[in-house]
Coordinates of C-alpha atoms in Angstrom, one line a residue:
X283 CA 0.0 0.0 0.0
X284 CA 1.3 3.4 -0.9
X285 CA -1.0 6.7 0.7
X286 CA -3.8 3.6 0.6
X287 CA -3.9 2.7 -2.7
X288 CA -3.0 -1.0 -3.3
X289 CA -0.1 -2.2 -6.0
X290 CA 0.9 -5.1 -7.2
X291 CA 4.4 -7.0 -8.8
X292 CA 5.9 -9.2 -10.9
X293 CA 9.0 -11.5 -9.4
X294 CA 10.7 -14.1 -10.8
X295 CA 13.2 -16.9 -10.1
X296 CA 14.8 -20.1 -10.4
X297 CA 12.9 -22.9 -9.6
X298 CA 12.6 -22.9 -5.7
X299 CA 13.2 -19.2 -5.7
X300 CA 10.4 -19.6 -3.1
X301 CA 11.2 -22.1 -0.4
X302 CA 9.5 -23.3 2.7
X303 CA 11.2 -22.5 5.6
X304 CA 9.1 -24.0 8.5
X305 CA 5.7 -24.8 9.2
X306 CA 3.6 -22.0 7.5
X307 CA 6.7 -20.0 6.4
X308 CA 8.2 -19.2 2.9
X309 CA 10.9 -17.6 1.7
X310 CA 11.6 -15.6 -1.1
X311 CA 14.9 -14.4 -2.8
X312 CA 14.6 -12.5 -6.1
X313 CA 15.6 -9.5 -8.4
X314 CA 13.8 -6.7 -8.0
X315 CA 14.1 -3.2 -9.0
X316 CA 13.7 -1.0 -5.9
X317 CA 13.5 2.6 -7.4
X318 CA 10.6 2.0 -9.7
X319 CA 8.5 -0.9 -8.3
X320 CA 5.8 0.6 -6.2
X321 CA 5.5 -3.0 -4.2
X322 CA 9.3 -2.9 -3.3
X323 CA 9.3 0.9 -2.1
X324 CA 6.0 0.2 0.0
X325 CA 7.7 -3.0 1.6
X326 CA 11.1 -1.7 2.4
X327 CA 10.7 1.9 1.8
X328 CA 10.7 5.0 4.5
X329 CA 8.6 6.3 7.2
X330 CA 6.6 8.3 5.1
X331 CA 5.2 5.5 3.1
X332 CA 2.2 4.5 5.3
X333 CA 0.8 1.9 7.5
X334 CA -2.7 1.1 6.5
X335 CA -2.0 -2.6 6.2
X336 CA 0.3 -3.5 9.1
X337 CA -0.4 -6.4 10.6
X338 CA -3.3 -7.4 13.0
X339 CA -1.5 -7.6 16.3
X340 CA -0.7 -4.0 15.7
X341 CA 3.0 -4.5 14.8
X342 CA 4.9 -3.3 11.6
X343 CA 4.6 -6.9 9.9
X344 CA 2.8 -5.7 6.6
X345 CA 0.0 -7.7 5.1
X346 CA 0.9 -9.2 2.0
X347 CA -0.9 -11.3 -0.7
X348 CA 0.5 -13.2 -3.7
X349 CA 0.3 -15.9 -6.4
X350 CA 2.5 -18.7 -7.1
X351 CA 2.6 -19.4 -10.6
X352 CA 4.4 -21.2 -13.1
X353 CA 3.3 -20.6 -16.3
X354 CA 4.9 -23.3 -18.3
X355 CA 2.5 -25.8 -16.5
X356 CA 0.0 -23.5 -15.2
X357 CA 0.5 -24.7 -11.9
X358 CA -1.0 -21.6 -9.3
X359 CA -1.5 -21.2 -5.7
X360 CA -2.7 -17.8 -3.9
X361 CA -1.0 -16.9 -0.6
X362 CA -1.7 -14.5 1.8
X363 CA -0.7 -13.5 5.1
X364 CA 2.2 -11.6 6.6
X365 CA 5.7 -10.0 5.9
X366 CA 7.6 -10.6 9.1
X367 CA 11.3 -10.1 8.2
X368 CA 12.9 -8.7 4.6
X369 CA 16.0 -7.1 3.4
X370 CA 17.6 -5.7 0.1
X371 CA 21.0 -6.0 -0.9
X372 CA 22.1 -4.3 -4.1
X373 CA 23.2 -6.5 -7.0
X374 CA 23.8 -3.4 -9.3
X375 CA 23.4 0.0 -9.7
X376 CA 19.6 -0.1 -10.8
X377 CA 19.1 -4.0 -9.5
X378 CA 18.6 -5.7 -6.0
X379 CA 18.3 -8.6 -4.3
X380 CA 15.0 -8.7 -2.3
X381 CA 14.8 -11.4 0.5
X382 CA 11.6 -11.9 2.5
X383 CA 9.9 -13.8 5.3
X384 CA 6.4 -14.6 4.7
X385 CA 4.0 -16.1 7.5
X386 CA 1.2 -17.9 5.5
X387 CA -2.4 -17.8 6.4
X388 CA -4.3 -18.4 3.8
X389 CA -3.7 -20.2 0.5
X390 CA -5.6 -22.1 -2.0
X391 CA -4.7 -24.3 -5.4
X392 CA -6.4 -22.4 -8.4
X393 CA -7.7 -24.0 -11.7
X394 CA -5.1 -23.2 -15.3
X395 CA -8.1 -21.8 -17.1
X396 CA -7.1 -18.4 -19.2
X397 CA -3.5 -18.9 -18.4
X398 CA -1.2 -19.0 -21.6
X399 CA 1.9 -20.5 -21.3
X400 CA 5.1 -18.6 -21.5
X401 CA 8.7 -19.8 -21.1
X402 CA 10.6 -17.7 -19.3
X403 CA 14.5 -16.8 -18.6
X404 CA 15.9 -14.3 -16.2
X405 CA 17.9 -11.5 -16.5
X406 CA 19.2 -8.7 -14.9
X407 CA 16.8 -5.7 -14.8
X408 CA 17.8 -2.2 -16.4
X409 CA 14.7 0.0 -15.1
X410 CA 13.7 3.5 -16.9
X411 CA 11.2 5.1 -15.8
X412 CA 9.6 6.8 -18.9
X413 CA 5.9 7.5 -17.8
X414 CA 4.2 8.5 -14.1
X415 CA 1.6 10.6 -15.5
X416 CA -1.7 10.3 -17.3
X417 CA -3.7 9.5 -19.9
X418 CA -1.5 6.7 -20.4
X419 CA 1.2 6.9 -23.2
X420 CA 1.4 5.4 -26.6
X421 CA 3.8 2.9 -25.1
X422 CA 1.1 2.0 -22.4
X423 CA -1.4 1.5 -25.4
X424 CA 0.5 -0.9 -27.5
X425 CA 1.2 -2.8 -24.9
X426 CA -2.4 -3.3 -23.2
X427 CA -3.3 -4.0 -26.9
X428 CA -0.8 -7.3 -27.1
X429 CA -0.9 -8.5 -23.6
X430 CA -3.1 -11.6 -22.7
X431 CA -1.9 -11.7 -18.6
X432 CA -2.3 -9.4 -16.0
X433 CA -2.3 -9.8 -11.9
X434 CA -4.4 -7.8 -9.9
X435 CA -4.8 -7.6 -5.8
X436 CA -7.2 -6.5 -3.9
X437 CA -7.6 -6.1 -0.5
X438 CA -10.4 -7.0 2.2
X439 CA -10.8 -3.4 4.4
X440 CA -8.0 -3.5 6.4
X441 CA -7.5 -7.1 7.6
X442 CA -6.3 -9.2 4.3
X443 CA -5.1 -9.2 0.7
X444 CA -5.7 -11.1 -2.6
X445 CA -3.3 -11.9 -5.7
X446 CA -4.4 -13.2 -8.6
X447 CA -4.4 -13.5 -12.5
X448 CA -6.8 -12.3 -15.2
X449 CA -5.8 -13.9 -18.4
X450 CA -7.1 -14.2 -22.0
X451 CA -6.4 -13.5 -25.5
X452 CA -4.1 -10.4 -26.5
X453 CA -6.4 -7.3 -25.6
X454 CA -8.8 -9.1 -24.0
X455 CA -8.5 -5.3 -21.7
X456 CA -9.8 -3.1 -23.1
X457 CA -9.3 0.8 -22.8
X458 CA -12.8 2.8 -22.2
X459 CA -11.2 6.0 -21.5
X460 CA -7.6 7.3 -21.9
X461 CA -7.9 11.2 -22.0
X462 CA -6.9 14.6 -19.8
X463 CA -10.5 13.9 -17.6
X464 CA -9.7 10.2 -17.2
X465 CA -8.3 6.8 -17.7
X466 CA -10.3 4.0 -17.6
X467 CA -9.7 0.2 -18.2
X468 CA -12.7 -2.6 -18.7
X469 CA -12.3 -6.3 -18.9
X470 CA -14.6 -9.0 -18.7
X471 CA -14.9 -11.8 -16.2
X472 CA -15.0 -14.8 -17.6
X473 CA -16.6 -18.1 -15.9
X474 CA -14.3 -19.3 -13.0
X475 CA -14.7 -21.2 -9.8
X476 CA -17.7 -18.9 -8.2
X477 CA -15.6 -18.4 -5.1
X478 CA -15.6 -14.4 -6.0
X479 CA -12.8 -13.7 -3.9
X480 CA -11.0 -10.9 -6.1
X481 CA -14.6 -9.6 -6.8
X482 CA -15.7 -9.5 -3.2
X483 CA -12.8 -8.4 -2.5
X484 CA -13.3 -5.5 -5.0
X485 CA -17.2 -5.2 -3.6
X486 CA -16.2 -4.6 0.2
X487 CA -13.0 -2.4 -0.9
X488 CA -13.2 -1.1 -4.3
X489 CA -9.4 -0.6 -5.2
X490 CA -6.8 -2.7 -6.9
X491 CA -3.4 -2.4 -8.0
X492 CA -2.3 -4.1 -11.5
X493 CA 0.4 -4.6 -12.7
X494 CA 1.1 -6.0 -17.0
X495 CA 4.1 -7.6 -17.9
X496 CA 5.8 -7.6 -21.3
X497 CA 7.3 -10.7 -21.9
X498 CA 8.8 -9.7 -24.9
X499 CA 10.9 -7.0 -23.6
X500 CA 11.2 -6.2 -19.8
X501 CA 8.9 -3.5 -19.4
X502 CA 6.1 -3.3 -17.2
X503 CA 3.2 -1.2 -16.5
X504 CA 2.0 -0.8 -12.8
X505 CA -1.4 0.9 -12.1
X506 CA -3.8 1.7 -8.9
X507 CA -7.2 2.8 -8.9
X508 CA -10.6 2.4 -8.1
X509 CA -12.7 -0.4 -9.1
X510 CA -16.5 -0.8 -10.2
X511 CA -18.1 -4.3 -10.6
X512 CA -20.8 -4.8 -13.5
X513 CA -23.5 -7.3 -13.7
X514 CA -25.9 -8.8 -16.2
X515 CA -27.7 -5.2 -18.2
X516 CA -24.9 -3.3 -16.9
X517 CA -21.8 -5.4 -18.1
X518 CA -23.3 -6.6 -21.9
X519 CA -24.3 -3.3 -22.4
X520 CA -21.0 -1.7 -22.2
X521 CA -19.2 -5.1 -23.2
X522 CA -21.2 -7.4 -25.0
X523 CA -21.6 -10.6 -24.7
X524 CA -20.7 -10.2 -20.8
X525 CA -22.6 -11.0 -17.8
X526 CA -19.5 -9.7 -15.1
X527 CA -17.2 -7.2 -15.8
X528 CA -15.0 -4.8 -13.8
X529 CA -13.8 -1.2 -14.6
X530 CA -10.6 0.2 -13.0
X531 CA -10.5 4.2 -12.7
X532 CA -7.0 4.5 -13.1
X533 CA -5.6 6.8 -10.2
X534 CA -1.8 6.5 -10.7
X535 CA 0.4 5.0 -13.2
X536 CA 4.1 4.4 -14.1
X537 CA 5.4 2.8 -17.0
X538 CA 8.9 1.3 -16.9
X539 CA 11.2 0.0 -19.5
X540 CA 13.3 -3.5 -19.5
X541 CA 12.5 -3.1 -15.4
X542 CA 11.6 -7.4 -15.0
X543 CA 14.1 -9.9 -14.4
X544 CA 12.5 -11.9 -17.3
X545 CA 11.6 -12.2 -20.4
X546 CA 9.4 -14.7 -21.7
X547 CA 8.0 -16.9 -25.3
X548 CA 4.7 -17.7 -26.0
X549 CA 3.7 -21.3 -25.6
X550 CA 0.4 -22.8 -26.2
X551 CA -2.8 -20.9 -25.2
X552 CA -5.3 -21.9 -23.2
X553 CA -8.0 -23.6 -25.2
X554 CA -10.7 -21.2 -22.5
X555 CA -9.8 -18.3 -24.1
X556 CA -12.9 -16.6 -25.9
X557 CA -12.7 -14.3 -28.5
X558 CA -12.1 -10.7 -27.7
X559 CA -15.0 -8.7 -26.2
X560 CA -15.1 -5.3 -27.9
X561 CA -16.9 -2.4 -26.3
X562 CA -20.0 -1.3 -27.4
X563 CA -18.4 1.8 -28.6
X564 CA -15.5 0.3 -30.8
X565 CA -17.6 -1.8 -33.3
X566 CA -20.6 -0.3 -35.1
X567 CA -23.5 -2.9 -34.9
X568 CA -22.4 -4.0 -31.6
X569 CA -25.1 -2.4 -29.3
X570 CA -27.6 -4.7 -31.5
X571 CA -26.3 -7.5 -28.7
X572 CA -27.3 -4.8 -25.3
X573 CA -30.1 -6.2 -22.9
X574 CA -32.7 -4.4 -23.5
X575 CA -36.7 -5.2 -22.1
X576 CA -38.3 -5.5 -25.2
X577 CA -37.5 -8.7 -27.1
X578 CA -38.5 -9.7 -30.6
X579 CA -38.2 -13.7 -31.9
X580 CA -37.1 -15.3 -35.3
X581 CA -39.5 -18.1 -36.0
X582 CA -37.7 -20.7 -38.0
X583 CA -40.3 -21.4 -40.7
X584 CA -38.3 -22.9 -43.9
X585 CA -35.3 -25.1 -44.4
X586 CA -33.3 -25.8 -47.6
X587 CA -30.1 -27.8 -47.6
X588 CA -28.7 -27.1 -50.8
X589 CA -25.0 -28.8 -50.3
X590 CA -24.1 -31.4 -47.4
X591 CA -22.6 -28.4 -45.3
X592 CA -24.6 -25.4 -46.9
X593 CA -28.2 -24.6 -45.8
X594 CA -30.4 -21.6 -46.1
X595 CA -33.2 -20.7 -43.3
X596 CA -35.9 -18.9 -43.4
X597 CA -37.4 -16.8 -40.5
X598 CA -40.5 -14.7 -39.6
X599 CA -40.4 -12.4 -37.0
X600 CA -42.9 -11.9 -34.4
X601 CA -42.6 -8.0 -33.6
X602 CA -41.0 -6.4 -37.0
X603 CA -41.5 -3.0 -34.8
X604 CA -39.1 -4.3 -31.8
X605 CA -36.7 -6.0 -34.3
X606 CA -36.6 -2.9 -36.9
X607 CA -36.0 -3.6 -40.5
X608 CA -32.5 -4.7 -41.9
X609 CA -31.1 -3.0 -45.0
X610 CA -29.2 -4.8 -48.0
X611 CA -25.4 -6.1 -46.5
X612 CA -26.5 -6.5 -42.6
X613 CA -26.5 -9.4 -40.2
X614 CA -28.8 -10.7 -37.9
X615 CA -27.8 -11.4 -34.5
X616 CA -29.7 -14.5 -33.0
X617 CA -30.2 -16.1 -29.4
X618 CA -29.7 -20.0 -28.8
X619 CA -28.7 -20.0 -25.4
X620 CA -32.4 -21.0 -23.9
X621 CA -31.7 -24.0 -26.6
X622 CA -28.7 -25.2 -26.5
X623 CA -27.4 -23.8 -22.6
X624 CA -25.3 -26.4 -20.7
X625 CA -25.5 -24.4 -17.2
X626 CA -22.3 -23.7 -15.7
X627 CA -19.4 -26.1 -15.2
X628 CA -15.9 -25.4 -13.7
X629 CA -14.0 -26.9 -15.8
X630 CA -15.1 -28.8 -19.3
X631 CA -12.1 -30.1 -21.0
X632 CA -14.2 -31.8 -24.1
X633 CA -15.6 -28.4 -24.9
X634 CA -13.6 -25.5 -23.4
X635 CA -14.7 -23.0 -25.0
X636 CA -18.3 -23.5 -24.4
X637 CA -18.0 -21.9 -20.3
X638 CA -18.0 -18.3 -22.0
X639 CA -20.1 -19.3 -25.2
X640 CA -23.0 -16.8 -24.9
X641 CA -24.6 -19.2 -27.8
X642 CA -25.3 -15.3 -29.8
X643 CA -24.4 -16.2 -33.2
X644 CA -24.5 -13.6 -36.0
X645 CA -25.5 -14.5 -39.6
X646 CA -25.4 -12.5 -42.8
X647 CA -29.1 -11.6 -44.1
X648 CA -29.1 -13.3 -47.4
X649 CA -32.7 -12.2 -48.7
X650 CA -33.2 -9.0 -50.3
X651 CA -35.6 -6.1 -48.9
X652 CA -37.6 -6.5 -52.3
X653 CA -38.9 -9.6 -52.0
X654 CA -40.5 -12.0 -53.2
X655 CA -40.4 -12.1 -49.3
X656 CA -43.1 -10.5 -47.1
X657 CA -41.4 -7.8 -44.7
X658 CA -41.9 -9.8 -41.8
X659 CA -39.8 -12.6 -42.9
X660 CA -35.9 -13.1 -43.9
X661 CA -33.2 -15.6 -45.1
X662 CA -29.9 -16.9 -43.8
X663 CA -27.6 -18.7 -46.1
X664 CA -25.3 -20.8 -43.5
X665 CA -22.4 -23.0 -43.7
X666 CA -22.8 -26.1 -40.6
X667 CA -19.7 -25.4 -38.6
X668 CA -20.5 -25.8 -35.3
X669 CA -22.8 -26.6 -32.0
X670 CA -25.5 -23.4 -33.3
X671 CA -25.7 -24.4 -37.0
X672 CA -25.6 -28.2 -36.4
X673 CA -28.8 -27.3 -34.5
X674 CA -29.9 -25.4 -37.0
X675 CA -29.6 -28.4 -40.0
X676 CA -30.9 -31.0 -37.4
X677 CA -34.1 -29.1 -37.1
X678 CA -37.5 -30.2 -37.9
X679 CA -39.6 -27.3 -39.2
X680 CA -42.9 -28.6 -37.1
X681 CA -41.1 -28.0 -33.9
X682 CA -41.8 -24.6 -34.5
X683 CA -38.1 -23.1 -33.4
X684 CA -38.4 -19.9 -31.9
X685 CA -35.1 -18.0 -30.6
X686 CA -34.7 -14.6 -29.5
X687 CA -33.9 -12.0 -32.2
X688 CA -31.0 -9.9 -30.9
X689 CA -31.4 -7.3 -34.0
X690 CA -29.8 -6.5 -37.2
X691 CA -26.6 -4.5 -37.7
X692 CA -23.6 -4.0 -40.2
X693 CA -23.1 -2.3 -43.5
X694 CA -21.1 -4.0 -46.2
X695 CA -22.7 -2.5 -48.6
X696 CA -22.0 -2.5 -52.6
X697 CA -21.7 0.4 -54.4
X698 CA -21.0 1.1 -58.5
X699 CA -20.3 4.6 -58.7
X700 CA -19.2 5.5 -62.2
X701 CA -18.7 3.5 -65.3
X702 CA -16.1 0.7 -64.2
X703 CA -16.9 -2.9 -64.0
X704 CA -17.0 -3.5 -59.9
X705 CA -15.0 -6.5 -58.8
X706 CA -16.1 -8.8 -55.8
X707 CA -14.3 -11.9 -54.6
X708 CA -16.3 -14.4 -52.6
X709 CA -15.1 -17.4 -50.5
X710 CA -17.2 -20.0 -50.9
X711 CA -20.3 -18.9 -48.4
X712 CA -19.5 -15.6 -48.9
X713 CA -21.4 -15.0 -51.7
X714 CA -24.3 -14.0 -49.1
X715 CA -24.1 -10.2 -49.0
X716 CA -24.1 -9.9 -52.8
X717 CA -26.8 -12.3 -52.6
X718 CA -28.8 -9.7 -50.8
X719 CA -28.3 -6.6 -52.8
X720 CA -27.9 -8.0 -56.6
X721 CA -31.8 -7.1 -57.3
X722 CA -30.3 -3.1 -56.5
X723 CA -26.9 -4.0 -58.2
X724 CA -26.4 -3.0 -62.5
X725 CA -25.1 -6.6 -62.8
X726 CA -23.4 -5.5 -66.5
X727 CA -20.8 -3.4 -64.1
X728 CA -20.1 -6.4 -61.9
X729 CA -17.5 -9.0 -61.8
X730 CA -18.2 -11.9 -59.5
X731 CA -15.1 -13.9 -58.8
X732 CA -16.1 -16.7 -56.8
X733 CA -13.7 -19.7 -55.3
X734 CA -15.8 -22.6 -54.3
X735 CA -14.8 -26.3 -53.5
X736 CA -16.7 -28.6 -55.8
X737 CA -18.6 -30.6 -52.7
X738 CA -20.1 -26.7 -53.1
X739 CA -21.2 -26.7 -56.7
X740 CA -24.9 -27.1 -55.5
X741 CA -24.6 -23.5 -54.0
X742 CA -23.5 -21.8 -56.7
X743 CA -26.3 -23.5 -59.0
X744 CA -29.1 -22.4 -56.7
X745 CA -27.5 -18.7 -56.5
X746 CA -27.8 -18.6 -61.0
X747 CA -31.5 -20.6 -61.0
X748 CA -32.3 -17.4 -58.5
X749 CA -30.6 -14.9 -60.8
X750 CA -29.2 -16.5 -64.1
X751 CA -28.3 -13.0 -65.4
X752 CA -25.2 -13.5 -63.1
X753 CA -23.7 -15.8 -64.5
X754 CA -22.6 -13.8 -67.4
X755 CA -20.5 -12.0 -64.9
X756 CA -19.1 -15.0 -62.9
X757 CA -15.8 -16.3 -62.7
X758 CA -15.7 -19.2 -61.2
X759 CA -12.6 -21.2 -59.3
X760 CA -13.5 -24.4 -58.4
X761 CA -10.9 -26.4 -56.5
X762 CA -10.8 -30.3 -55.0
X763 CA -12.0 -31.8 -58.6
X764 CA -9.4 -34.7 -58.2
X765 CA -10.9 -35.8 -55.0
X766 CA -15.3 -36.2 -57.0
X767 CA -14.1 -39.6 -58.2
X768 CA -14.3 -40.5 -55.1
X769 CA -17.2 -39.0 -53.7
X770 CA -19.3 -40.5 -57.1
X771 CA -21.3 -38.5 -59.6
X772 CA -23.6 -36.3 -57.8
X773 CA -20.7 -33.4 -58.5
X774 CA -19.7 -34.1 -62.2
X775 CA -23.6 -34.2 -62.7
X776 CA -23.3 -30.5 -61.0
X777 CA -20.8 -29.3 -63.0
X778 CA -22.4 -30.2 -65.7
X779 CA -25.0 -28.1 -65.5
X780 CA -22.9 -25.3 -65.1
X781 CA -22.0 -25.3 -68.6
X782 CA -25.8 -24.0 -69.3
X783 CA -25.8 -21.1 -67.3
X784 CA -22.8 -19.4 -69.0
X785 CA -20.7 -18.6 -66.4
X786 CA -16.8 -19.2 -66.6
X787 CA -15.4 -21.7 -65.1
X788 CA -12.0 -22.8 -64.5
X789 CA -11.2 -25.9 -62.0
X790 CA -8.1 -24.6 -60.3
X791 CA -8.0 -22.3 -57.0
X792 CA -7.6 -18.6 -57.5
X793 CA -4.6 -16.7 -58.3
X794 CA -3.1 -13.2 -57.9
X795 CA -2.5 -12.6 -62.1
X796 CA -6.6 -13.6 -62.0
X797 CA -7.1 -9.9 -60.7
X798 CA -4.2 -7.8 -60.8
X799 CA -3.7 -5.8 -63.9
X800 CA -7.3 -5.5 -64.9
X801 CA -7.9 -1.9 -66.3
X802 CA -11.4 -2.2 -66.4
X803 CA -11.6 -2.7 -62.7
X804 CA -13.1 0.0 -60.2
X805 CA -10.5 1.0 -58.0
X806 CA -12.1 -0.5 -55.0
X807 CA -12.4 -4.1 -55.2
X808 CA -14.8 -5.5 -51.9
X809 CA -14.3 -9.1 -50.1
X810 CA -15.7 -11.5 -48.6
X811 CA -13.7 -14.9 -47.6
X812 CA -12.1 -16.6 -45.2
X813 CA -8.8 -14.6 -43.3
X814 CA -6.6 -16.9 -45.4
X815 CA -8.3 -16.0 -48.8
X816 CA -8.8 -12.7 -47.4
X817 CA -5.2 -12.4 -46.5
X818 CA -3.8 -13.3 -50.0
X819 CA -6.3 -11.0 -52.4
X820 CA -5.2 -8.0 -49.8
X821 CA -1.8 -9.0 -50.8
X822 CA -2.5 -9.3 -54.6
X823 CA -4.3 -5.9 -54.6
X824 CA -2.1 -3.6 -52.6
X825 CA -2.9 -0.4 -54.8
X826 CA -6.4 -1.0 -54.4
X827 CA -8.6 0.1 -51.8
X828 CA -10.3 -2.9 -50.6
X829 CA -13.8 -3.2 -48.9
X830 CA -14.6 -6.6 -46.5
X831 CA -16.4 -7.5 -43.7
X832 CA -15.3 -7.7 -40.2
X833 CA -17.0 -11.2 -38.8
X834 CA -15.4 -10.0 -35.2
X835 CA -18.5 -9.2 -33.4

């Protein structure tokens, strides 16, 4: 504690740099870096720092809290308790060696969720001091943007302390607020072990120091604030898709360079890690996932499977008020958690993933505005990739599936300004936004270049028997022909009626010389594939301005 304010550290050792010394003692010998780290000054610092948390029986034994971790296994422990004895002795001129006494009270063995593995090795630390001030600096920015591991304690009034970790994937924190009136940080709490002790921690005694680690490079940035704990309405509708969530009001800062004993390499993940939660504010279309009262529902009405992993769906909706009406290029965000919710589990090793699995899946609206549809009703066009669209192709339309309908959002929309021929390159399922809009489209300035697999080929015949004038614009690459001998005559029969529609086809994957060099070509080509495809035609069209749809909702 520092003028009441909690902090917290990183140390780091040799295996056994923690040692038992006795029944409920530890000791701890490390490398620490007494004339930046906030922890360090607080422990072994002067008179002036304070003495909010000395021990119960009055005396100057400080409470302390802390984490044992090693994050090659993910092996953790939480300790608590008190520092009873403690010295420095200096190493170098910016580097000591910090030996401590701690009398353990309290610990407890934590689960490896969220915890990516790193392997570390030590080193001697060079600390620079290059930031105490806020809003944060750039340097603070980029690295809250990459990391995936912070710790964080907390403290119980007076009486005790907590350590622990918050992990996740890289900027899974997220900055709210970073500005001359403030700095605030917001990240989500994902399922754990329903203890709550950081939270209640937070609840009783809303402050918390945190400190990020750079593995890459040594530096480190330590904050302190206040905390503010947000549940259900409050959490999803400042980060959707979250039911807890906690906001730290940043009070103080420093940022230090190259100040940790360690460096460290990524290892494997953890396979808990969700997707990144964006706030509402950072992706347009996202407050379309908020809580609200009013709730409209997608009746599923009509089912089509037009490949064996391709299906289209259609849906009525019961309150076209509440839901509002979509516009040509949107997606429909859709609610199957009453359906397919397993309750809550610790720990689920056959389906990790699945604790933080909200079950909101988005889809691309593949029916136009124009019809032939009534107003009230819309189309999906799907690929079955997982638990929600499995669920979706094994359904029987008399059951009468009903799922809450979240709202519609987005706006990859096509436009042909001028005379030049407008390219648009779909991966496979892709197609769907053009599907949408080609009854608004002047198909004559269009090029469709189109990469399918040939198990696909049914697709891409329903998409010309809807609209067979564009074909004419189609290019078509179809890849995995070498491989329908084996699956039998169902897709040579396919291709075969290709040939009447008119379109090109060629049965060989795309290429960059397929769209590079075209003069006839808009200027701005627009995309939508798969982040390898996607990846490559970005590449391949470098002096182009390119238009494609971010799927990270």
């Amino acid at each position: 504690m520092q003028r009441g304010r909690p902090w917290t550290t990183v140390l780091a050792g040799e295996k056994a740099f923690l040692r038992p010394l006795g029944q409920s003692n530890l000791g701890i010998k490390a490398l620490v870096s007494p004339a930046v780290d906030p922890v360090i000054q607080s422990l072994f610092g002067s008179k002036e720092e304070d003495e909010s948390m000395n021990g119960l029986d009055g005396g100057k034994h400080r409470v302390v809290s802390g984490l044992g971790i090693d994050l090659a296994t993910r092996n953790r422990v939480k300790l608590a308790g008190q520092m009873v004895a403690g010295g420095l002795n200096e190493v170098g001129t910016k580097a000591s060696e910090a030996q401590m006494v701690l009398k353990i009270e309290q610990s407890l063995g934590n689960c490896p969720k969220y915890l990516n593995k790193k392997h570390l090795t030590l080193t001697l630390p060079e600390p620079i001091i290059t930031s105490t001030t806020l809003p944060l600096p750039e340097e603070a920015i980029k690295l809250l943007a990459k990391a995936d591991l912070f710790f964080i304690s907390s403290s119980y009034g007076k009486s005790s302390m907590g350590t622990n970790h918050r992990g996740g994937p890289s900027g899974f924190v997220r900055i709210m607020q970073n500005d001359d009136s403030g700095t605030t940080l917001v990240y989500p709490e994902y399922s754990g072990n329903r203890l709550y002790q950081t939270l209640g921690n937070l609840r009783v005694t809303p402050s918390a120091g945190v400190v990020i680690p750079d593995f890459n490079n040594g530096d480190v940035l330590y904050l302190t604030g206040t905390t503010e704990i947000l549940v259900g309405k409050e959490a999803a509708n400042l980060l959707p898709r979250s039911n807890l969530a906690v906001k730290v009001h940043v009070l103080e800062a420093r940022y230090v360079r190259k100040s940790l004993s360690f460096r460290g390499s990524a290892g494997e993940p953890s396979p808990y890690n969700p997707t990144v939660r964006y706030l509402v504010t950072e992706r347009p279309g996202l407050d379309i996932q908020k809580q609200d009262a009013k709730a409209a529902y997608a009746k599923l009405i009509k089912k089509e499977i037009l490949t064996p992993s391709i299906g289209r769906f259609r849906f009525s909706v019961s309150d076209p008020e509440v839901a509002g009406r979509w516009n040509p290029g949107q997606y429909v965000a859709l609610a199957f958690e009453d359906e397919l919710g397993a309750g809550y589990s610790h720990m689920r090793n056959d389906d990790p993933l699945s604790l933080n699995d909200d079950l909101v899946r988005t889809f691309t609206v593949s029916s136009s505005v124009r019809g032939p549809l009534p107003k009230d009703e819309f189309e999906v066009t799907v690929r079955n990739v997982g638990k929600v669209t499995d669920f979706l192709f094994r359904q029987n339309i008399r059951a009468g599936l009903e799922v809450p309908l979240k709202g519609f959002a987005g706006s990859f929309v096509i436009h042909q300004p001028g005379d030049a021929i407008v390219p648009f390159v779909a991966g496979g399922i892709g197609i769907t936004p053009l599907l949408a809009q080609l009854p608004d489209l002047d198909l004559d300035r269009l090029r469709l270049f189109w990469t399918i697999s040939i198990k696909d080929v049914g697709l891409v015949i329903d998409t010309f028997e809807r609209c067979p004038r564009l074909a004419s614009s189609t290019i078509l690459y179809i890849s995995g022909g070498a491989e329908a001998a084996v699956r039998g005559q169902e897709e040579f029969q396919a291709m075969a009626r290709l040939e009447h529609y008119g379109a090109q086809t060629l049965q060989r994957r795309m290429e960059g010389s397929d769209i590079q060099g075209q003069q006839d070509l808009s200027p701005i080509s627009y995309i939508c594939a798969g982040s390898q495809l996607r990846k490559a035609l970005l590449s391949w069209l470098f002096d182009r301005k390119v238009v494609y749809e971010d799927f990270n909702y």
